[in-house]
C-alpha cells in the first residue's frame, strides 16, 4: 500500500501551477516556432512527451519569469497570466491566457499550513487530488501541443513575453529591482471574445479540487502592447 499523501499546503498548490506554467511556456515556444526545433530537447512531464529549450539564457529567462509570477500568486493579486507573442515590429499577435482568478487567497503566515475546506454536507473537501490533477494537466498540455494547427502561421522573427493581469483591487508590483513593466490592458477578456479584433480558441478548463483555472488562445489584430509584463 502506498504511503499516505502529504496534506497540500498553499506553497505546494502554487508550485504545482508554476511547474505547469514553465512547461507550458517551453511548449508554446516550440509549437509556435519562436526558436528553431533544433533548439529544443525531448522531455517528459505528467507522463506526456514535451519539449524543453536547451539554450541556457532562454531557460534562465523563463525560470525568472515564472518565479516573478509565483511571487504575485502568493500575494493573491493575479487574475490572469499570459504568454504574449510579438512580431518583429513589436506588434502583439497572439496570447495564451491562463485565468487563475479562482485560486484561493491565503495569508503569508499560513503558506505552509495544510489547506482544509469543509463541504456543505460536513465532509472534508479534497484540496489537491494529485492523480486527477496530473491527468487534467496532461490533457491541457496535449491541447497546447497542438496549438500550432489551430492558429495562423506566424511571421519570422517573432519574440515573446510573459504578462500578468492583476485583480481590480490589487496594487501593481513596484519594488526595485522591478521585473514587471506596467502597461495598458492588451486585449479583451475571454468573456468578450466576440470582439472583432480577437479570435479566441478555448484550450481546456482544469478543475481538480481547489486547482481551478482556464486556458485559451487569442489571435490579436491591431492591438497595442499591454499587460504587466517581463519582456525577453
Coordinates of C-alpha atoms in Angstrom, one line a residue:
X1 CA 0.0 0.0 0.0
X2 CA 1.5 3.4 -0.9
X3 CA 2.2 5.8 1.9
X4 CA -0.5 8.5 2.5
X5 CA 0.0 11.7 0.6
X6 CA 1.3 14.8 2.5
X7 CA -1.5 17.2 3.1
X8 CA -1.2 20.0 0.5
X9 CA -0.2 23.5 1.6
X10 CA -0.7 26.7 -0.3
X11 CA 3.0 26.7 -1.2
X12 CA 2.6 23.3 -2.8
X13 CA -0.5 24.5 -4.5
X14 CA 1.2 27.5 -6.1
X15 CA 4.3 25.4 -7.0
X16 CA 2.1 22.8 -8.8
X17 CA 0.8 25.6 -11.1
X18 CA 4.1 27.3 -11.7
X19 CA 5.7 23.9 -12.6
X20 CA 2.9 23.5 -15.2
X21 CA 3.4 27.1 -16.4
X22 CA 7.1 26.6 -17.0
X23 CA 6.5 23.5 -19.1
X24 CA 3.6 25.3 -20.9
X25 CA 5.9 28.2 -21.9
X26 CA 8.5 25.9 -23.4
X27 CA 5.7 24.0 -25.2
X28 CA 4.3 27.2 -26.7
X29 CA 7.7 28.4 -27.9
X30 CA 8.3 25.1 -29.6
X31 CA 4.8 24.8 -31.2
X32 CA 4.8 28.4 -32.4
X33 CA 8.4 28.1 -33.7
X34 CA 9.7 31.1 -31.8
X35 CA 13.1 29.2 -31.8
X36 CA 14.3 26.5 -34.3
X37 CA 13.2 23.0 -33.5
X38 CA 16.9 22.1 -33.0
X39 CA 17.0 24.4 -30.0
X40 CA 14.7 22.0 -28.1
X41 CA 15.3 18.6 -26.4
X42 CA 12.7 15.9 -25.7
X43 CA 11.5 15.6 -22.1
X44 CA 8.5 14.1 -20.3
X45 CA 6.1 15.8 -17.8
X46 CA 2.8 14.5 -16.5
X47 CA 3.7 11.2 -18.3
X48 CA 3.4 13.2 -21.6
X49 CA 6.2 14.0 -24.1
X50 CA 7.1 17.7 -24.1
X51 CA 9.9 19.9 -25.5
X52 CA 12.3 22.0 -23.5
X53 CA 14.5 24.7 -24.9
X54 CA 18.2 23.9 -24.4
X55 CA 19.6 27.4 -24.5
X56 CA 20.8 28.4 -21.0
X57 CA 19.8 32.1 -21.4
X58 CA 16.3 31.2 -22.6
X59 CA 15.8 28.7 -19.7
X60 CA 17.1 31.3 -17.2
X61 CA 14.7 33.9 -18.5
X62 CA 11.7 31.5 -18.3
X63 CA 12.7 30.5 -14.8
X64 CA 13.0 34.1 -13.7
X65 CA 9.6 35.0 -15.3
X66 CA 7.9 32.0 -13.6
X67 CA 9.4 33.0 -10.3
X68 CA 8.1 36.5 -10.7
X69 CA 4.7 35.1 -11.5
X70 CA 4.9 32.9 -8.4
X71 CA 5.7 35.9 -6.2
X72 CA 2.5 37.6 -7.3
X73 CA 0.4 34.4 -7.0
X74 CA 1.4 34.2 -3.4
X75 CA 0.0 37.7 -2.9
X76 CA -3.3 36.6 -4.4
X77 CA -3.2 39.5 -6.8
X78 CA -3.2 37.8 -10.2
X79 CA -6.3 37.4 -12.3
X80 CA -4.6 36.1 -15.5
X81 CA -1.2 35.0 -16.7
X82 CA -0.4 35.3 -20.4
X83 CA 2.3 34.3 -22.8
X84 CA 2.3 37.0 -25.5
X85 CA 3.9 36.6 -28.9
X86 CA 5.1 39.7 -30.8
X87 CA 6.0 40.4 -34.4
X88 CA 9.4 41.8 -35.3
X89 CA 7.8 45.2 -35.3
X90 CA 6.7 44.7 -31.7
X91 CA 3.0 44.2 -32.6
X92 CA 1.3 41.6 -30.3
X93 CA 0.0 38.8 -32.5
X94 CA -1.1 36.0 -30.0
X95 CA -1.7 35.4 -26.4
X96 CA -2.0 32.1 -24.5
X97 CA -4.0 33.0 -21.4
X98 CA -4.3 31.2 -18.1
X99 CA -7.2 32.5 -16.0
X100 CA -6.2 31.9 -12.3
X101 CA -8.8 34.3 -10.8
X102 CA -10.4 31.4 -8.8
X103 CA -7.2 30.5 -6.9
X104 CA -7.5 30.7 -3.1
X105 CA -6.0 33.6 -1.3
X106 CA -4.0 32.6 1.8
X107 CA -2.2 34.9 4.4
X108 CA 1.6 34.6 4.2
X109 CA 1.8 33.2 7.7
X110 CA -0.2 30.1 6.5
X111 CA 1.6 29.3 3.3
X112 CA 3.0 26.1 4.8
X113 CA -0.1 25.2 6.8
X114 CA -2.2 22.3 5.3
X115 CA -5.1 23.6 3.3
X116 CA -8.5 22.5 4.5
X117 CA -12.1 23.1 3.5
X118 CA -15.4 21.6 4.7
X119 CA -18.1 20.8 2.1
X120 CA -21.7 21.7 2.7
X121 CA -22.5 18.2 3.9
X122 CA -19.8 18.4 6.5
X123 CA -17.3 16.2 4.7
X124 CA -13.7 17.2 4.2
X125 CA -13.0 18.6 0.8
X126 CA -10.2 17.3 -1.4
X127 CA -7.9 20.2 -1.9
X128 CA -5.4 18.9 -4.4
X129 CA -6.2 15.5 -5.8
X130 CA -2.7 14.5 -7.2
X131 CA -3.8 11.8 -9.7
X132 CA -6.8 13.8 -11.0
X133 CA -4.7 17.0 -11.3
X134 CA -1.9 15.2 -13.2
X135 CA -4.5 13.8 -15.6
X136 CA -6.0 17.2 -16.3
X137 CA -2.7 18.9 -16.7
X138 CA -1.6 16.2 -19.1
X139 CA -4.8 16.8 -21.1
X140 CA -4.1 20.6 -21.1
X141 CA -0.5 20.0 -22.2
X142 CA -1.8 17.8 -25.0
X143 CA -4.1 20.6 -26.3
X144 CA -1.3 23.1 -26.1
X145 CA 1.0 20.8 -28.0
X146 CA -1.5 21.0 -30.9
X147 CA -2.0 24.8 -30.8
X148 CA 0.1 25.2 -34.0
X149 CA -2.6 23.5 -36.0
X150 CA -5.3 25.9 -34.6
X151 CA -3.5 29.2 -35.2
X152 CA -2.2 31.1 -38.2
X153 CA 1.4 30.7 -39.2
X154 CA 3.5 33.4 -37.5
X155 CA 5.8 35.7 -39.5
X156 CA 9.6 35.2 -39.0
X157 CA 11.5 37.0 -36.3
X158 CA 8.8 36.8 -33.5
X159 CA 9.6 37.3 -29.9
X160 CA 7.7 36.6 -26.7
X161 CA 7.0 37.9 -23.2
X162 CA 5.1 36.8 -20.0
X163 CA 2.5 39.1 -18.7
X164 CA 0.1 39.2 -15.7
X165 CA -3.2 40.9 -15.3
X166 CA -3.9 42.0 -11.8
X167 CA -7.2 41.8 -9.9
X168 CA -9.0 45.1 -9.8
X169 CA -8.2 45.8 -6.1
X170 CA -4.6 44.8 -6.4
X171 CA -1.7 47.2 -6.3
X172 CA 0.9 47.0 -9.1
X173 CA 4.2 45.4 -8.0
X174 CA 6.6 48.4 -7.9
X175 CA 9.5 47.3 -5.8
X176 CA 13.1 47.5 -7.0
X177 CA 14.6 45.8 -8.8
X178 CA 11.4 45.6 -10.9
X179 CA 10.8 42.6 -13.0
X180 CA 7.4 43.9 -14.2
X181 CA 6.7 46.7 -16.7
X182 CA 3.3 48.4 -16.1
X183 CA 1.3 48.8 -19.4
X184 CA -2.3 49.1 -20.6
X185 CA -4.5 46.0 -20.9
X186 CA -3.8 44.3 -24.1
X187 CA -6.9 42.5 -25.2
X188 CA -10.5 41.8 -24.1
X189 CA -11.2 39.1 -21.6
X190 CA -12.4 35.6 -22.6
X191 CA -15.9 36.7 -21.8
X192 CA -15.6 39.4 -24.5
X193 CA -14.3 37.0 -27.2
X194 CA -16.8 38.3 -29.7
X195 CA -14.7 41.4 -30.1
X196 CA -13.9 41.9 -33.8
X197 CA -10.1 42.3 -33.1
X198 CA -9.7 39.0 -31.3
X199 CA -10.2 35.4 -32.3
X200 CA -10.4 33.2 -29.2
X201 CA -9.9 29.5 -29.1
X202 CA -10.7 27.6 -25.8
X203 CA -8.0 25.1 -24.8
X204 CA -9.2 23.4 -21.6
X205 CA -10.5 24.0 -18.1
X206 CA -8.8 22.4 -15.2
X207 CA -10.9 21.7 -12.1
X208 CA -9.1 19.4 -9.6
X209 CA -10.1 20.2 -6.0
X210 CA -9.1 23.9 -5.4
X211 CA -6.9 24.0 -8.5
X212 CA -9.3 25.6 -10.9
X213 CA -8.2 27.6 -14.0
X214 CA -9.0 28.0 -17.6
X215 CA -6.7 28.2 -20.7
X216 CA -7.4 29.7 -24.0
X217 CA -5.7 31.1 -27.1
X218 CA -6.2 34.6 -28.6
X219 CA -5.2 35.8 -32.0
X220 CA -4.9 39.6 -31.9
X221 CA -5.3 42.2 -34.6
X222 CA -4.4 45.9 -34.4
X223 CA -3.8 45.7 -30.6
X224 CA -1.4 47.9 -28.7
X225 CA 1.1 46.4 -26.3
X226 CA -0.2 45.8 -22.8
X227 CA -0.3 43.8 -19.6
X228 CA 2.1 43.9 -16.7
X229 CA 5.0 42.2 -18.4
X230 CA 8.5 41.0 -18.1
X231 CA 9.9 41.2 -21.6
X232 CA 12.5 39.0 -23.3

